[in-house]
Coordinates of C-alpha atoms (C1' of nucleotides) in Angstrom, one line a residue:
Chain A
M1013 CA 2.1 -99.3 -114.6
R1014 CA 0.8 -102.6 -113.1
T1015 CA -0.4 -104.6 -115.8
S1016 CA 1.6 -106.3 -118.8
S1017 CA 0.3 -108.4 -121.1
R1018 CA 1.7 -111.3 -123.7
K1019 CA -1.7 -112.3 -125.7
P1020 CA -4.7 -110.5 -123.6
P1021 CA -3.7 -108.1 -120.9
V1022 CA -3.7 -109.7 -117.7
P1023 CA -3.6 -108.0 -113.9
T1024 CA 0.2 -108.4 -112.2
G1025 CA 1.7 -107.0 -109.2
Q1026 CA 3.6 -107.8 -105.8
F1027 CA 1.6 -110.7 -105.5
V1028 CA 2.0 -112.7 -108.3
D1029 CA 5.8 -111.8 -107.8
D1030 CA 5.7 -113.2 -104.5
L1031 CA 3.8 -116.1 -105.3
A1032 CA 6.4 -116.8 -108.1
T1033 CA 9.2 -117.1 -105.5
Q1034 CA 7.9 -119.0 -103.1
A1035 CA 6.6 -121.7 -105.4
E1036 CA 9.7 -122.8 -106.5
A1037 CA 11.0 -124.6 -103.9
L1038 CA 7.9 -127.2 -104.4
V1039 CA 8.2 -127.1 -108.3
R1040 CA 12.3 -128.0 -107.6
L1041 CA 11.1 -131.1 -105.8
W1042 CA 8.7 -132.3 -107.7
D1043 CA 10.9 -132.3 -111.0
Q1044 CA 13.7 -133.9 -108.9
A1045 CA 11.7 -136.9 -108.1
E1046 CA 12.6 -138.4 -111.8
D1047 CA 16.2 -138.1 -110.9
W1048 CA 16.1 -141.3 -108.4
A1049 CA 13.3 -143.4 -110.0
V1050 CA 15.4 -146.5 -111.7
P1051 CA 15.5 -147.2 -114.4
R1052 CA 16.4 -143.4 -115.5
I1053 CA 14.8 -142.7 -118.6
P1054 CA 15.5 -139.4 -120.8
P1055 CA 13.3 -136.1 -119.1
S1056 CA 11.4 -135.6 -122.5
Q1057 CA 10.1 -139.6 -122.3
V1058 CA 8.9 -138.9 -118.9
K1059 CA 7.5 -135.7 -119.7
V1060 CA 5.7 -137.4 -122.4
L1061 CA 3.9 -140.1 -120.1
S1062 CA 2.9 -137.7 -117.8
L1063 CA 1.0 -135.7 -120.0
L1064 CA -0.5 -138.6 -121.4
R1065 CA -1.5 -139.5 -117.6
Y1066 CA -2.5 -135.9 -117.1
R1067 CA -4.5 -134.5 -119.8
G1068 CA -5.8 -138.4 -121.2
E1069 CA -5.4 -139.8 -124.7
M1070 CA -4.7 -137.5 -127.5
N1071 CA -3.1 -137.6 -131.1
L1072 CA 0.3 -136.9 -132.2
S1073 CA -0.7 -133.0 -132.6
A1074 CA -2.1 -132.3 -129.8
L1075 CA 0.7 -134.0 -127.7
A1076 CA 3.4 -131.7 -129.4
T1077 CA 1.5 -128.8 -128.9
K1078 CA 0.8 -129.1 -125.2
F1079 CA 4.8 -131.0 -125.2
G1080 CA 5.9 -127.6 -126.4
A1081 CA 7.3 -129.0 -129.2
I1082 CA 6.5 -129.9 -133.1
P1083 CA 5.1 -132.7 -134.7
S1084 CA 8.2 -134.1 -136.0
S1085 CA 9.8 -134.0 -132.7
A1086 CA 6.9 -135.6 -131.2
S1087 CA 6.6 -138.2 -133.7
R1088 CA 10.0 -139.6 -132.9
L1089 CA 9.9 -139.1 -129.4
C1090 CA 7.1 -141.4 -129.5
D1091 CA 8.8 -144.1 -131.9
R1092 CA 11.1 -144.8 -128.9
L1093 CA 8.3 -145.1 -126.2
E1094 CA 6.7 -147.5 -128.5
A1095 CA 9.8 -149.1 -129.3
S1096 CA 10.1 -149.7 -125.3
G1097 CA 6.4 -150.7 -124.5
L1098 CA 5.6 -147.3 -122.8
V1099 CA 3.1 -146.0 -125.3
Q1100 CA 0.6 -147.2 -127.9
R1101 CA -0.2 -145.5 -131.4
E1102 CA -3.4 -146.5 -132.8
V1103 CA -5.1 -145.2 -136.1
P1104 CA -9.1 -144.7 -135.4
A1105 CA -11.1 -146.2 -138.0
D1106 CA -13.3 -142.9 -138.3
N1107 CA -10.4 -140.9 -139.5
R1108 CA -7.1 -142.7 -140.5
R1109 CA -5.1 -139.5 -140.4
E1110 CA -4.9 -139.5 -136.9
V1111 CA -2.7 -141.0 -134.6
R1112 CA -4.2 -141.7 -131.3
L1113 CA -1.4 -142.2 -128.6
S1114 CA -2.0 -144.0 -125.0
L1115 CA -0.1 -145.0 -122.2
T1116 CA 0.3 -149.2 -122.2
R1117 CA 0.1 -150.5 -118.4
E1118 CA 4.2 -150.6 -118.2
G1119 CA 3.7 -147.0 -119.1
R1120 CA 1.8 -146.3 -116.1
R1121 CA 3.8 -148.8 -113.9
R1122 CA 6.8 -146.4 -114.6
L1123 CA 4.9 -143.0 -114.2
E1124 CA 3.9 -144.9 -110.7
S1125 CA 7.6 -145.5 -109.7
F1126 CA 8.0 -141.5 -109.9
D1127 CA 5.2 -141.0 -108.0
D1128 CA 6.8 -143.2 -105.0
A1129 CA 10.0 -141.0 -105.2
R1130 CA 8.3 -138.0 -105.3
R1131 CA 5.7 -138.6 -102.7
E1132 CA 8.7 -139.6 -100.5
D1133 CA 10.5 -136.3 -101.1
L1134 CA 7.4 -134.4 -100.0
A1135 CA 6.8 -136.7 -97.4
R1136 CA 10.1 -135.1 -95.9
V1137 CA 9.2 -131.6 -96.2
L1138 CA 5.8 -131.6 -94.9
E1139 CA 6.8 -133.4 -92.1
R1140 CA 8.8 -130.2 -90.9
M1141 CA 5.5 -128.4 -91.4
S1142 CA 2.7 -126.8 -89.0
A1143 CA -0.4 -128.4 -89.2
E1144 CA -2.0 -124.7 -90.1
A1145 CA 0.0 -124.5 -92.9
R1146 CA 0.4 -128.0 -94.5
A1147 CA -3.5 -128.0 -94.5
A1148 CA -3.3 -124.1 -96.0
L1149 CA -1.2 -125.4 -98.8
L1150 CA -3.9 -128.4 -99.8
D1151 CA -6.3 -126.0 -99.6
G1152 CA -5.0 -123.3 -101.4
L1153 CA -3.4 -126.1 -104.0
R1154 CA -6.9 -127.5 -104.9
E1155 CA -8.4 -123.8 -105.6
F1156 CA -5.6 -123.3 -107.8
S1157 CA -5.9 -126.5 -109.8
T1158 CA -9.8 -125.7 -109.8
A1159 CA -9.1 -122.3 -111.2
A1160 CA -6.1 -123.3 -113.8
Q1161 CA -8.6 -126.0 -115.5
E1162 CA -11.0 -123.1 -115.7
A1163 CA -8.3 -121.1 -117.3
R1164 CA -7.9 -123.5 -119.8
D1165 CA -11.4 -124.3 -120.6
A1166 CA -11.7 -120.6 -121.2
S1167 CA -9.1 -119.9 -123.5
A1168 CA -9.9 -122.9 -125.7
Chain B
M1101 CA 1.8 -150.2 -93.3
R1102 CA 1.3 -146.5 -93.4
T1103 CA 5.2 -145.9 -93.8
S1104 CA 7.7 -146.4 -96.8
S1105 CA 11.2 -145.7 -97.3
R1106 CA 14.2 -145.2 -99.8
K1107 CA 16.9 -143.8 -97.8
P1108 CA 15.7 -143.1 -94.4
P1109 CA 12.1 -144.3 -93.3
V1110 CA 9.4 -141.3 -93.7
P1111 CA 5.9 -140.7 -93.1
T1112 CA 3.0 -141.0 -95.7
G1113 CA -0.4 -141.4 -96.3
Q1114 CA -3.5 -140.1 -97.4
F1115 CA -2.4 -136.2 -97.0
V1116 CA 0.7 -136.9 -99.0
D1117 CA -1.3 -138.2 -102.1
D1118 CA -3.6 -135.5 -102.2
L1119 CA -1.0 -133.0 -102.0
A1120 CA 0.9 -134.5 -104.4
T1121 CA -2.1 -134.8 -106.7
Q1122 CA -3.3 -130.8 -106.1
A1123 CA 0.0 -130.0 -106.8
E1124 CA 0.4 -131.0 -110.3
A1125 CA -1.6 -128.1 -111.7
L1126 CA 1.0 -125.7 -110.4
V1127 CA 4.1 -127.7 -111.7
R1128 CA 3.0 -127.9 -115.0
L1129 CA 1.9 -124.2 -115.3
W1130 CA 5.6 -123.1 -113.8
D1131 CA 7.1 -125.6 -116.6
Q1132 CA 5.0 -124.8 -119.1
A1133 CA 6.5 -121.1 -119.3
E1134 CA 9.8 -122.2 -121.1
D1135 CA 7.8 -123.6 -123.8
W1136 CA 6.4 -119.7 -124.4
A1137 CA 9.5 -117.5 -124.0
V1138 CA 11.8 -116.4 -126.9
P1139 CA 14.4 -117.1 -128.3
R1140 CA 13.7 -120.7 -127.5
I1141 CA 16.7 -122.4 -126.0
P1142 CA 17.0 -126.4 -125.1
P1143 CA 15.2 -127.3 -121.9
S1144 CA 18.6 -128.7 -120.3
Q1145 CA 20.0 -125.1 -120.6
V1146 CA 17.0 -123.6 -119.0
K1147 CA 17.6 -126.1 -116.3
V1148 CA 21.1 -125.2 -115.6
L1149 CA 20.7 -121.6 -115.8
S1150 CA 18.0 -121.9 -113.0
L1151 CA 20.0 -123.5 -111.2
L1152 CA 22.5 -121.4 -111.2
R1153 CA 20.2 -118.9 -110.0
Y1154 CA 18.3 -120.8 -107.3
R1155 CA 21.5 -122.1 -105.6
G1156 CA 24.1 -119.7 -106.7
E1157 CA 27.5 -120.4 -108.1
M1158 CA 29.1 -124.0 -108.0
N1159 CA 31.9 -126.2 -109.5
L1160 CA 31.0 -128.4 -112.2
S1161 CA 30.8 -131.6 -110.1
A1162 CA 28.2 -130.0 -107.7
L1163 CA 26.1 -128.8 -110.7
A1164 CA 26.2 -132.2 -112.2
T1165 CA 24.8 -133.5 -108.6
K1166 CA 22.3 -131.1 -108.4
F1167 CA 21.3 -131.1 -112.1
G1168 CA 20.8 -135.3 -111.7
A1169 CA 23.5 -135.6 -114.5
I1170 CA 27.0 -136.8 -114.5
P1171 CA 30.2 -134.3 -115.3
S1172 CA 30.9 -135.3 -118.4
S1173 CA 27.3 -134.7 -119.4
A1174 CA 27.2 -131.1 -117.7
S1175 CA 30.7 -130.1 -119.4
R1176 CA 29.2 -130.4 -122.3
L1177 CA 26.4 -128.3 -121.8
C1178 CA 28.4 -125.6 -120.0
D1179 CA 30.4 -125.6 -123.4
R1180 CA 27.5 -124.4 -124.8
L1181 CA 26.3 -122.2 -122.6
E1182 CA 29.8 -120.6 -122.1
A1183 CA 29.5 -120.5 -126.5
S1184 CA 26.2 -118.6 -126.4
G1185 CA 27.7 -116.2 -123.1
L1186 CA 25.0 -117.3 -120.7
V1187 CA 27.7 -118.5 -118.1
Q1188 CA 31.1 -117.9 -117.4
R1189 CA 33.6 -120.5 -116.4
E1190 CA 36.4 -119.5 -114.0
V1191 CA 39.7 -121.0 -112.4
P1192 CA 40.0 -120.3 -108.6
A1193 CA 43.4 -119.3 -107.9
D1194 CA 43.5 -121.5 -104.6
N1195 CA 42.4 -124.3 -106.4
R1196 CA 43.6 -124.8 -109.9
R1197 CA 41.2 -128.2 -110.4
E1198 CA 38.1 -126.4 -110.0
V1199 CA 36.0 -124.9 -112.4
R1200 CA 33.3 -122.0 -111.0
L1201 CA 30.5 -121.7 -112.7
S1202 CA 28.4 -118.9 -112.6
L1203 CA 25.8 -116.7 -114.8
T1204 CA 26.4 -113.9 -117.3
R1205 CA 24.4 -110.7 -117.0
E1206 CA 22.6 -112.0 -120.5
G1207 CA 22.1 -115.7 -118.7
R1208 CA 20.1 -113.6 -116.0
R1209 CA 18.3 -111.4 -118.7
R1210 CA 17.4 -114.5 -120.3
L1211 CA 16.2 -116.0 -117.1
E1212 CA 14.1 -112.7 -116.3
S1213 CA 12.4 -113.9 -119.6
F1214 CA 11.0 -116.6 -118.9
D1215 CA 9.8 -115.4 -115.4
D1216 CA 7.7 -112.7 -117.3
A1217 CA 6.2 -115.5 -119.3
R1218 CA 5.4 -117.6 -115.8
R1219 CA 4.0 -114.1 -113.8
E1220 CA 1.5 -114.0 -117.0
D1221 CA 0.8 -117.6 -116.8
L1222 CA 0.3 -117.4 -113.1
A1223 CA -1.8 -114.3 -112.6
R1224 CA -4.4 -115.5 -115.1
V1225 CA -5.3 -118.3 -113.0
L1226 CA -4.8 -116.2 -109.7
E1227 CA -7.4 -114.0 -110.8
R1228 CA -10.0 -116.5 -111.0
M1229 CA -9.2 -117.3 -106.9
S1230 CA -11.0 -116.3 -104.2
A1231 CA -8.4 -113.9 -102.0
E1232 CA -8.9 -116.0 -99.0
A1233 CA -7.4 -119.1 -101.2
R1234 CA -4.9 -116.7 -102.9
A1235 CA -3.3 -115.9 -99.1
A1236 CA -3.7 -119.7 -98.2
L1237 CA -1.4 -120.9 -101.0
L1238 CA 1.0 -117.8 -100.6
D1239 CA 1.3 -118.8 -96.8
G1240 CA 1.8 -122.7 -97.3
L1241 CA 4.4 -122.1 -99.8
R1242 CA 6.3 -119.9 -98.0
E1243 CA 6.5 -122.0 -95.0
F1244 CA 6.9 -125.3 -97.6
S1245 CA 10.0 -123.1 -99.0
T1246 CA 11.6 -122.9 -95.2
A1247 CA 10.7 -126.1 -94.5
A1248 CA 12.4 -127.4 -98.0
Q1249 CA 15.4 -125.9 -97.1
E1250 CA 15.8 -127.1 -93.6
A1251 CA 15.0 -130.9 -95.2
R1252 CA 18.3 -129.8 -97.2
D1253 CA 20.4 -128.5 -94.8
A1254 CA 19.6 -131.6 -92.6
S1255 CA 20.3 -134.2 -95.4
A1256 CA 23.7 -132.4 -96.1
Chain C
dT651 C1' -6.2 -128.3 -151.2
dA652 C1' -5.7 -128.4 -146.0
dT653 C1' -4.9 -131.5 -142.8
dT654 C1' -2.3 -135.6 -139.9
dG655 C1' 1.7 -138.0 -139.7
dT656 C1' 6.3 -139.7 -140.8
dT657 C1' 11.2 -139.4 -142.6
dA658 C1' 16.2 -136.8 -144.2
dT659 C1' 19.0 -134.2 -142.3
dA660 C1' 21.9 -131.7 -139.1
dC661 C1' 22.7 -130.0 -134.4
dT662 C1' 22.3 -130.6 -129.1
dC663 C1' 21.9 -133.6 -124.7
dT664 C1' 23.7 -137.7 -122.2
dA665 C1' 25.8 -141.4 -120.5
dT666 C1' 29.9 -144.8 -120.5
dA667 C1' 35.1 -145.1 -121.1
dA668 C1' 39.9 -143.0 -121.4
dC669 C1' 42.4 -139.1 -120.5
dT670 C1' 44.8 -134.4 -118.8
dA671 C1' 46.0 -132.0 -114.9
dT672 C1' 46.0 -130.8 -109.9
dA673 C1' 46.5 -131.8 -104.6
Chain D
dT109 C1' 47.1 -141.9 -105.0
dA110 C1' 42.6 -139.7 -105.5
dT111 C1' 40.0 -135.6 -107.3
dA112 C1' 38.3 -132.5 -110.9
dG113 C1' 37.5 -132.0 -115.5
dT114 C1' 37.5 -132.4 -120.1
dT115 C1' 37.5 -135.5 -124.7
dA116 C1' 35.7 -139.5 -128.2
dT117 C1' 32.3 -142.1 -129.1
dA118 C1' 27.7 -143.4 -129.7
dG119 C1' 22.6 -143.3 -128.9
dA120 C1' 18.8 -140.0 -127.6
dG121 C1' 16.2 -135.0 -128.8
dT122 C1' 15.0 -131.4 -131.4
dA123 C1' 14.1 -128.7 -135.4
dT124 C1' 13.6 -127.3 -140.6
dA125 C1' 12.5 -128.7 -144.8
dA126 C1' 10.9 -132.6 -147.6
dC127 C1' 7.3 -136.4 -148.1
dA128 C1' 3.1 -139.5 -148.1
dA129 C1' -1.7 -140.4 -147.0
dT130 C1' -6.1 -139.0 -145.8
dA131 C1' -10.6 -135.9 -145.6

DNA sequence: TATTGTTATACTCTATAACTATA
DNA sequence: TATAGTTATAGAGTATAACAATA
């Protein structure tokens, strides 16, 4: 048996296992960046900011879904982010029961400080790799990003 | 100016920027797995379990450091993880002021349910990539893992 | 009537500061 | 005296359930 399923059946196998194993170092390095950047803000708040930048503006329900939480929790999170000036709430005129969420300028600036820390962590590892491996990694990640986008579109 | 520094100076440049940009899709897919797995456990608890598996047994101070928190917070987290049977505390006979932390069998089982969800998410993207890109990605990640290990050892 | 979002309550996460016990 | 961990307190994160407002 080489397949399993959660919703639709998907192929699996040794390759997926190996990739999952080898990807962990990159993921850990990435996630670690927020521990360095100052001022320290709670992980959930960082996650919301990143989501808003990565996926763009959205309403509260969409944020909750992509965040992996329920609207109630997301609303509370936004209370704090709005209070500290990192996120804006805005009620669109054409549908007054939605709340449009977006990053403020300060929210973007804060994310960029995480980016800086992350690029330095990445650079310290990349400089120990061969030029060939670096190129392979970038090419592989590029196609992965494209494929991930397609997979999201297909399931939407 | 093509360099910047947080602690020691490190090289940077367009390549690092591109890699950081293209890595985000993989990281998001990875981190999303814990949203699917049931039963749902808090993100901090997942992070502790993953750390204990990735880095092996350690004392409370080491966990707090690698976790990016202070010992007090880590201790409280371990209270809950111990209460729910996912982590064990153990006092070594040769140094009775330390607390050795390790995963229980149930803790490992729980992590594996996250792994399953993650492998399915990964498989759904990988099947949309060319065989060449998949191979490049795995090779690149493999060398990245090795280099990350070296970088950790060098700074330790 | 269904959808979008907020509030009430209770438990979990986290930091600061104060404490206990071991080396 | 310094180090490893825990506990007291307070503020942030999260879910369940109940609520208000708009479509």
